[in-house]
Tab-separated table of C-alpha atoms in Angstrom:
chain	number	residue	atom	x	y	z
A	105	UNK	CA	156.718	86.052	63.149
A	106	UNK	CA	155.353	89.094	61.767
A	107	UNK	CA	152.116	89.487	59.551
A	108	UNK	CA	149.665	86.715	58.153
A	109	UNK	CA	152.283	84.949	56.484
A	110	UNK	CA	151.697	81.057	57.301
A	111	UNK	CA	154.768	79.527	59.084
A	112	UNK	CA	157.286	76.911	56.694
A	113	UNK	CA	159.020	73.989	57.308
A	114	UNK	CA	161.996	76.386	57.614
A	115	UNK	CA	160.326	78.792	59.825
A	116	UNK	CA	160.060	75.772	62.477
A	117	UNK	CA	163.689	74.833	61.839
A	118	UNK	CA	164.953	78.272	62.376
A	119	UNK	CA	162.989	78.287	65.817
A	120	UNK	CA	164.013	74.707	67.071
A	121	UNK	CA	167.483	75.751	65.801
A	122	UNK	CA	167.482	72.070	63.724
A	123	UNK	CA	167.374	71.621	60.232
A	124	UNK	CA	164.571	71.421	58.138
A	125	UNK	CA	164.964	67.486	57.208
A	126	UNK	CA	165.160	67.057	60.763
A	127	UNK	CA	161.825	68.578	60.865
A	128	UNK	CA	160.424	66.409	58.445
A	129	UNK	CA	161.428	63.527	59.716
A	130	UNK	CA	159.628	64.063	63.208
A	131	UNK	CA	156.634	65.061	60.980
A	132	UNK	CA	156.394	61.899	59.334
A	133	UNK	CA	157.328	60.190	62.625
A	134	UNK	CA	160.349	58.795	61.655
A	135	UNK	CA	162.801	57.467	64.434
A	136	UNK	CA	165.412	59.222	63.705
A	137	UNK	CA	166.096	62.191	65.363
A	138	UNK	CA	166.647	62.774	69.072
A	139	UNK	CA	164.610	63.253	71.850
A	140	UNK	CA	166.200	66.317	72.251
A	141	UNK	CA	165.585	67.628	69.116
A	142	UNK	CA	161.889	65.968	68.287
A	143	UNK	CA	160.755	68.077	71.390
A	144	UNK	CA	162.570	71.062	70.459
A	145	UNK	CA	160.693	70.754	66.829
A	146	UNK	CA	157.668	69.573	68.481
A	147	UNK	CA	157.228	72.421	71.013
A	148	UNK	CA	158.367	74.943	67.681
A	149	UNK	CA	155.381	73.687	65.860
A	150	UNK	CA	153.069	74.028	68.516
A	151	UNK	CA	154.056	77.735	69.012
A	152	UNK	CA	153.706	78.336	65.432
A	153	UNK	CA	150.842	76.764	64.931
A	154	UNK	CA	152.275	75.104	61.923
A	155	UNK	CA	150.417	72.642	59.635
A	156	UNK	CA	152.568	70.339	57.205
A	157	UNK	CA	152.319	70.258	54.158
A	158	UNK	CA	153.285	67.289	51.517
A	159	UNK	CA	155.651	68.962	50.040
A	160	UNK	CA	157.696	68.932	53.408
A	161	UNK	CA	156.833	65.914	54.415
A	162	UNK	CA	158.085	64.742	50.819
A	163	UNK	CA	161.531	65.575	51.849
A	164	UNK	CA	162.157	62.384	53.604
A	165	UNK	CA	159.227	60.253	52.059
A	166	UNK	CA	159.899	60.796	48.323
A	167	UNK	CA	156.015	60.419	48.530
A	168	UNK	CA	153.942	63.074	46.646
A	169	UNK	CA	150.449	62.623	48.733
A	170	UNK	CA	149.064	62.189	44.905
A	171	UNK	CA	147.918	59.280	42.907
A	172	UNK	CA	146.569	58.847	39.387
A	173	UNK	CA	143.080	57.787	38.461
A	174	UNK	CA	143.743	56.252	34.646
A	175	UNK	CA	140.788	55.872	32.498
A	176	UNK	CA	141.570	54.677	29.326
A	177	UNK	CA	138.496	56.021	27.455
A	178	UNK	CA	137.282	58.559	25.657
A	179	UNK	CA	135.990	62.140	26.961
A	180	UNK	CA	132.286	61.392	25.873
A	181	UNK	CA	132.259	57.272	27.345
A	182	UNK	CA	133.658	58.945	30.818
A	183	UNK	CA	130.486	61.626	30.867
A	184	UNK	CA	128.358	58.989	29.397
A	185	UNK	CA	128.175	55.794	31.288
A	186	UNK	CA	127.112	56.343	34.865
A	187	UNK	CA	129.847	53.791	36.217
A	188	UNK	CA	132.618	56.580	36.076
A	189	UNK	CA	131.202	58.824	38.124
A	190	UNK	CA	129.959	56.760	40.379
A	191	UNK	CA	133.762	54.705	41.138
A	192	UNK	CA	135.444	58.531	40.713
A	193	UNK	CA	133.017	59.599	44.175
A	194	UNK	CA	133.896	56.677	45.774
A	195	UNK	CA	137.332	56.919	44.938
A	196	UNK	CA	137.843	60.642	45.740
A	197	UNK	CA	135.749	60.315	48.609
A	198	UNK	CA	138.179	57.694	50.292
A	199	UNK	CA	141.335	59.325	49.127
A	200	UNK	CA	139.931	62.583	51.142
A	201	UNK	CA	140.137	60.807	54.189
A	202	UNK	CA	143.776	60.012	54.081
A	203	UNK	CA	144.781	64.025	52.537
A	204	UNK	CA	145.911	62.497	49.106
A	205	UNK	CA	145.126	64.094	45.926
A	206	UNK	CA	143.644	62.560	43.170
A	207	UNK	CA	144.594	62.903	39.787
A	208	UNK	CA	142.332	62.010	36.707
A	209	UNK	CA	144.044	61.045	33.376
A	210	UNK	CA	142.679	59.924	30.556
A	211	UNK	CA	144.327	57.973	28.007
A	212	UNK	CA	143.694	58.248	24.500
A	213	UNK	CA	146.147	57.984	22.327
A	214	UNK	CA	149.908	57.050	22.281
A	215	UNK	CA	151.170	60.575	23.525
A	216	UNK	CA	148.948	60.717	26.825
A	217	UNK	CA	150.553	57.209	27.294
A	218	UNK	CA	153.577	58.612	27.101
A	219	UNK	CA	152.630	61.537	29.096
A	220	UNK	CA	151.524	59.021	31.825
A	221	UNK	CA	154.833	57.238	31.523
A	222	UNK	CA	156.943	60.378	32.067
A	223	UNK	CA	154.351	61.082	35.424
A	224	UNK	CA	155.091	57.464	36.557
A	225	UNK	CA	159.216	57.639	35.391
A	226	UNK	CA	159.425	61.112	37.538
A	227	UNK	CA	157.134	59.941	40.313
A	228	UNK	CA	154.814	62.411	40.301
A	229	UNK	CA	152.513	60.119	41.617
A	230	UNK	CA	152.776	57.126	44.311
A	231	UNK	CA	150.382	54.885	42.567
A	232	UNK	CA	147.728	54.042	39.789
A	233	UNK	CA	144.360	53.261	40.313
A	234	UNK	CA	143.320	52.103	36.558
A	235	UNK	CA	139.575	51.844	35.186
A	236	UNK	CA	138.847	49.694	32.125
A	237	UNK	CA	141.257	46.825	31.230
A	238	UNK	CA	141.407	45.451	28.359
A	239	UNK	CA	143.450	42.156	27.979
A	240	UNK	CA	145.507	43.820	25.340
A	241	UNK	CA	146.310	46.736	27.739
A	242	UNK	CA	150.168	47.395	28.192
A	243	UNK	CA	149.651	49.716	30.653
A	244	UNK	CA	149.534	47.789	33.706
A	245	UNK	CA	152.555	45.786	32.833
A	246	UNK	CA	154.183	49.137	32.552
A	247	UNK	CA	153.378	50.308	35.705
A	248	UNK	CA	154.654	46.594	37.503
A	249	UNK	CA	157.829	47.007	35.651
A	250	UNK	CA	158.463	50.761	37.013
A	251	UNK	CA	157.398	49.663	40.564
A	252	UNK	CA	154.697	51.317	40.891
A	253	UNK	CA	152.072	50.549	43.170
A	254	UNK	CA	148.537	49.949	41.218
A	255	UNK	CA	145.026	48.580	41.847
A	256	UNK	CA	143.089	47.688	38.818
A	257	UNK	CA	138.881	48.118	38.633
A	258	UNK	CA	138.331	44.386	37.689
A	259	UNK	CA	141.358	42.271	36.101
A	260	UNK	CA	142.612	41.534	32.653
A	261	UNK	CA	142.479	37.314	33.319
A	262	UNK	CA	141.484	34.918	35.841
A	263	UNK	CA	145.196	34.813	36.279
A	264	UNK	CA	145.766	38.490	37.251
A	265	UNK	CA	148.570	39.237	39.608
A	266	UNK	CA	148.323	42.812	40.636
A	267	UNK	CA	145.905	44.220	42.953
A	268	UNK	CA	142.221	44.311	41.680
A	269	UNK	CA	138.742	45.282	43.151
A	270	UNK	CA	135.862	43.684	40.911
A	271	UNK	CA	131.904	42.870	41.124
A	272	UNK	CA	130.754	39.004	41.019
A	273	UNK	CA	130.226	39.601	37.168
A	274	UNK	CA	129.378	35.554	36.855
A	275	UNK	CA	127.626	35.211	39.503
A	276	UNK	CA	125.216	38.221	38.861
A	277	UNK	CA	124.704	37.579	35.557
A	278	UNK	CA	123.428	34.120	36.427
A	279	UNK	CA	120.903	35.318	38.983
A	280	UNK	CA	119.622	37.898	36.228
A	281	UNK	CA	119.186	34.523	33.654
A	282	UNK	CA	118.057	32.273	36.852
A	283	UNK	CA	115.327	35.623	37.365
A	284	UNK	CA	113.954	35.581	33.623
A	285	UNK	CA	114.086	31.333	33.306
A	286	UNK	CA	111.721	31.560	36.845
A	287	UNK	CA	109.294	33.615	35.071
A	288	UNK	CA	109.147	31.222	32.515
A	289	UNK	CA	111.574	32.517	29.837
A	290	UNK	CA	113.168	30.009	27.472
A	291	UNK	CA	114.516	32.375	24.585
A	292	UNK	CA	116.578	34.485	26.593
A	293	UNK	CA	119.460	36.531	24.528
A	294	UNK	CA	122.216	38.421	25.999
A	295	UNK	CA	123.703	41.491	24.948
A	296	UNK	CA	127.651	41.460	26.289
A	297	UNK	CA	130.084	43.916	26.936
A	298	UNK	CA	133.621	43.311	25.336
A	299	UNK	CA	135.046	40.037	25.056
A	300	UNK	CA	138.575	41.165	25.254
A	301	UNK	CA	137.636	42.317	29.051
A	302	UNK	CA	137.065	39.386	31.750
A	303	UNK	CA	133.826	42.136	32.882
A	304	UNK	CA	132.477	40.837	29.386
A	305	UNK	CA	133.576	37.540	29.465
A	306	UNK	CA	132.048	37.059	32.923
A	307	UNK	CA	128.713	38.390	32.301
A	308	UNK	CA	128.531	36.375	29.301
A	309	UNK	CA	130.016	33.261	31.734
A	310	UNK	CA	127.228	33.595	33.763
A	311	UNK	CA	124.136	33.620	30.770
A	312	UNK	CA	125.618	30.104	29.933
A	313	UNK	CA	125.851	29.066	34.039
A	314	UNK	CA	122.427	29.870	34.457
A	315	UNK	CA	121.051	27.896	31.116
A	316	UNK	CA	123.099	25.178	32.678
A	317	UNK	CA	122.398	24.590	36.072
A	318	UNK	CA	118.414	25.180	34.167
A	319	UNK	CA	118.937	22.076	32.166
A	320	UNK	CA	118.412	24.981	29.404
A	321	UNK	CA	119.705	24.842	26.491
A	322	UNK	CA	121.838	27.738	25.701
A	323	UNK	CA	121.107	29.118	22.025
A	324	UNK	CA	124.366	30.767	20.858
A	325	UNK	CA	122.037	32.636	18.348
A	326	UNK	CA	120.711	34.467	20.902
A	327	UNK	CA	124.427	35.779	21.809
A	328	UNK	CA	124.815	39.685	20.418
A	329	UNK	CA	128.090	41.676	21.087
A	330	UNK	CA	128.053	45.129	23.019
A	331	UNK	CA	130.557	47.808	24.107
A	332	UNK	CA	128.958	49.069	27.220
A	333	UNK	CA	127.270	52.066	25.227
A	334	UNK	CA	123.454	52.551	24.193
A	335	UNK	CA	124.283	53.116	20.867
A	336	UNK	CA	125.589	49.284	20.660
A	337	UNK	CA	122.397	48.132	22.591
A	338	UNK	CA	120.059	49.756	20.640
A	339	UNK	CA	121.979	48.045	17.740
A	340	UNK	CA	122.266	44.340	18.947
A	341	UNK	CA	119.047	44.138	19.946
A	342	UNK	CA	117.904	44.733	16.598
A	343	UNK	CA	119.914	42.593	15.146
A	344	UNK	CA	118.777	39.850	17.625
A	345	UNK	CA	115.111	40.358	16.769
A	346	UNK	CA	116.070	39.905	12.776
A	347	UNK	CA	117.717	36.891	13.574
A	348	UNK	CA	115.653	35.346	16.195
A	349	UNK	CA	111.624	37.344	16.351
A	350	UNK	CA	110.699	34.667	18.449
A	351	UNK	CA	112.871	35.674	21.625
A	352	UNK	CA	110.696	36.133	24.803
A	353	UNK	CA	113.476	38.429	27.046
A	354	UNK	CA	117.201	39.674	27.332
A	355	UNK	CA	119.986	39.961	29.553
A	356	UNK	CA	121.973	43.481	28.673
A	357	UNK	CA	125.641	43.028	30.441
A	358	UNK	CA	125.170	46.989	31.318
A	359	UNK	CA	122.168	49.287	32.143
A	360	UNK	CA	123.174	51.751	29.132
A	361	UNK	CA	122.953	48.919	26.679
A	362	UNK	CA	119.626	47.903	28.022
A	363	UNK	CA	118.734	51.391	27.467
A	364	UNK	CA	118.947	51.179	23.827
A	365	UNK	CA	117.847	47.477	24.122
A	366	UNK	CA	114.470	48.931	25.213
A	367	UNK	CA	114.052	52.006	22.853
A	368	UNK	CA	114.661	49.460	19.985
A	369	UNK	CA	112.004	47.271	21.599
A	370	UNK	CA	109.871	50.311	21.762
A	371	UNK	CA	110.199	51.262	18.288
A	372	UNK	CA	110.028	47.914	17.149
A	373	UNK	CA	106.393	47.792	19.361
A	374	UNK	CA	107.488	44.851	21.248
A	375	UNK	CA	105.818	45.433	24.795
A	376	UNK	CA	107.728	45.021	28.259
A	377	UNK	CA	107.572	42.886	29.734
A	378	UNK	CA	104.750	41.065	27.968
A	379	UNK	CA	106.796	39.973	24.806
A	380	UNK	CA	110.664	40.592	25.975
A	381	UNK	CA	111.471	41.149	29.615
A	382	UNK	CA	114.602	42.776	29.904
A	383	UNK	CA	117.544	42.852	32.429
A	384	UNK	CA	120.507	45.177	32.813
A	385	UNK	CA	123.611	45.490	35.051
A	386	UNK	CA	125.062	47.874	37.309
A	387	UNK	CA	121.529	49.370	39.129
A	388	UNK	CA	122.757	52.891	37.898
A	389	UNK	CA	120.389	55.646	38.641
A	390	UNK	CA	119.091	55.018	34.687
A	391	UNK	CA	117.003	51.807	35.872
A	392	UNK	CA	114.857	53.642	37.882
A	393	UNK	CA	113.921	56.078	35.241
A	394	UNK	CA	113.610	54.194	32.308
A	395	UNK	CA	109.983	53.257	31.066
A	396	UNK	CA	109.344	50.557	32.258
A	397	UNK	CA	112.047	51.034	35.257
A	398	UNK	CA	114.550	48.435	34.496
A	399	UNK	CA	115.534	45.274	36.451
A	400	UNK	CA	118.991	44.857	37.070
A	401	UNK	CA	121.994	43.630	39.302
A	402	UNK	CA	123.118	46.128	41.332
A	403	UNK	CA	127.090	46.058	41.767
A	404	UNK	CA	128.483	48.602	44.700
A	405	UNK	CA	130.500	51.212	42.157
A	406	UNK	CA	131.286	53.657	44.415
A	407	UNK	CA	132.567	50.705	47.432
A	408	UNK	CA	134.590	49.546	44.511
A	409	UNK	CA	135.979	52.755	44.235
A	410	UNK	CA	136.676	53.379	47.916
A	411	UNK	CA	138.497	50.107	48.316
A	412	UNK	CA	140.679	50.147	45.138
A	413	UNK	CA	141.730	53.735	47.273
A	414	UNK	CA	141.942	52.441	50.566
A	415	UNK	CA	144.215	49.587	49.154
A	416	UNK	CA	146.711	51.839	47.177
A	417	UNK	CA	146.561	53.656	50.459
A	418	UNK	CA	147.350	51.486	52.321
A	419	UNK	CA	150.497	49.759	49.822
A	420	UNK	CA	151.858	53.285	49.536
A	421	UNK	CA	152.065	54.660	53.188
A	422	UNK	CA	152.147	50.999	54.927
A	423	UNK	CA	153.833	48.990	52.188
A	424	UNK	CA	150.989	46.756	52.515
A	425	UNK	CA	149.931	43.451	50.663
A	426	UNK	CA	148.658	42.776	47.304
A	427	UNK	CA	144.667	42.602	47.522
A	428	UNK	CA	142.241	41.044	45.198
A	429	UNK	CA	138.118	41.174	46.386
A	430	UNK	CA	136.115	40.305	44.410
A	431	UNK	CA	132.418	42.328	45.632
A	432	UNK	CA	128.695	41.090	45.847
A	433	UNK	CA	126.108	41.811	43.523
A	434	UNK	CA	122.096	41.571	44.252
A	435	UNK	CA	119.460	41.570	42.064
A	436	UNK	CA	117.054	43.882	41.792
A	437	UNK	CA	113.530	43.139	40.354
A	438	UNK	CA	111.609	45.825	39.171
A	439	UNK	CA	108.635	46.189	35.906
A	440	UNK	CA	111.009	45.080	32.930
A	441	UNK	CA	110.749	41.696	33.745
């Protein structure tokens, strides 16, 4: 060679005298090819010090070494809410341990769908890993349809067929009601995410467990909808305290929400814990700087994140199984409650 310039796939062919699929295919170990030739192309790569790259080794894989991280939210929910960046690190942290690169796309509107669609038709990518799923969702239908390998962050039903990584949403929640009715709590609201995502559905599933297994009645007037965001804590816990003043704590079905749960208890100069302890969910790094610092079930975002990777991973180089896990959650008590 002469120069810096770094050697190709066709530099290696040219000195085994093979050709450059032939190359490839002993780079992605692939059986066939002589043992002639795989230690002709083996001792040509060793002389030319030459490092693959996925474009050659794309040649006989049809694999691009790239997947798609689909978060079907808005720019200013994505730098928001703590629970992005926390499943993007643990996402992009496993995929960096394989060499695949991660894409992020978000999906807003009807032509990044289709902009998605076009990725997915073309192959781009070898898989999906997709954030926030709403029941309603067409997208991961899509994806099955087109064959393309995808692990969804949580599930749309109980029912769900693809691959999925989710937190015990029920069960949590329940320990965070069982916490509050063991310090002697009996008007305990909740504040829930979306019901048209089984995250919401669960979180609210497990408010009514824990009333029930407490021989509690559950007060459905104590039930207030959220959307993950402060701005709709802040806003159902108000409405809660017109409707029912005499409430003694709350269960927020995210941290952010009991965020603005607390600032509306603060401006409303209802003292926590003494007159409303409050709970949240996730154990982002908010509940440990909010005043008081906020109780909360801690769910392992960024392990979610690393095993929705490490399962596309492993379906799109080993052609492995479907997956569903379904993580642990643990409470953790701190001076809200």
């Amino acid at each position: 060679m002469t120069g810096n310039r770094r050697p190709t796939i066709k530099t290696v062919a040219a000195r085994a005298g093979v050709g450059r699929t032939t190359v490839s295919r002993v780079v992605n170990g692939s059986d066939l090819v002589s043992a002639d030739a795989r230690a002709r192309v083996l001792a040509a790569i060793k002389e030319l010090n030459y490092v693959p790259n996925s474009v050659a080794r794309g040649l006989v894989t049809n694999r691009t070494n790239a997947v798609a991280l689909v978060i079907p939210e808005s720019e200013s929910r994505l730098g928001s809410e703590p629970f992005f960046a926390a499943l993007i690190r643990g996402v992009s942290g496993a995929l960096a341990e394989s060499g695949t690169q991660l894409q992020l796309m978000l999906v807003r509107d009807q032509a990044e769908r289709d902009q998605l669609t076009e990725s997915v038709a073309t192959r781009r990518v070898d898989g999906v890993l997709l954030i926030s799923v709403h029941a309603e969702d067409r997208l991961p239908g899509i994806l099955e349809e087109m064959g393309l390998p995808t692990v969804l962050a949580g599930r749309r039903d109980a029912g769900e067929q693809l691959s999925y990584v989710d937190s015990d949403n029920a069960g949590g929640a329940a320990e965070a009601v069982q916490h509050l009715l063991g310090r002697g709590r009996r008007r305990i609201a909740t504040i829930t995410g979306p019901q048209d995502m089984d995250v919401g559905r669960a979180r609210l599933a497990g408010w009514h467990a824990a009333h029930e297994e407490a021989g509690v009645r559950a007060d459905e007037s104590l039930i207030e909808p959220g959307d993950f965001s402060e701005d709709s804590g802040g806003r159902a816990m108000r409405l809660l305290l017109e409707r029912t003043p005499d409430l003694d704590a709350v269960f927020a079905a995210s941290d952010l929400m009991a965020v603005g749960a607390l600032a509306e208890l603060r401006r409303q100069k209802r003292r926590v814990p003494d007159h409303v302890a409050v709970v949240g969910f996730e154990d982002s790094v908010l509940a440990r700087h909010t005043n008081p610092p906020l109780t909360t079930v801690r769910q392992p975002v960024e392990e979610l994140g690393r095993t929705m990777a490490r399962i596309l991973t492993d379906i799109t180089l080993n052609d492995g199984p479907r997956q569903q896990i379904t993580l642990p959650t643990e409470l953790v008590v701190r001076e809200s409650s």
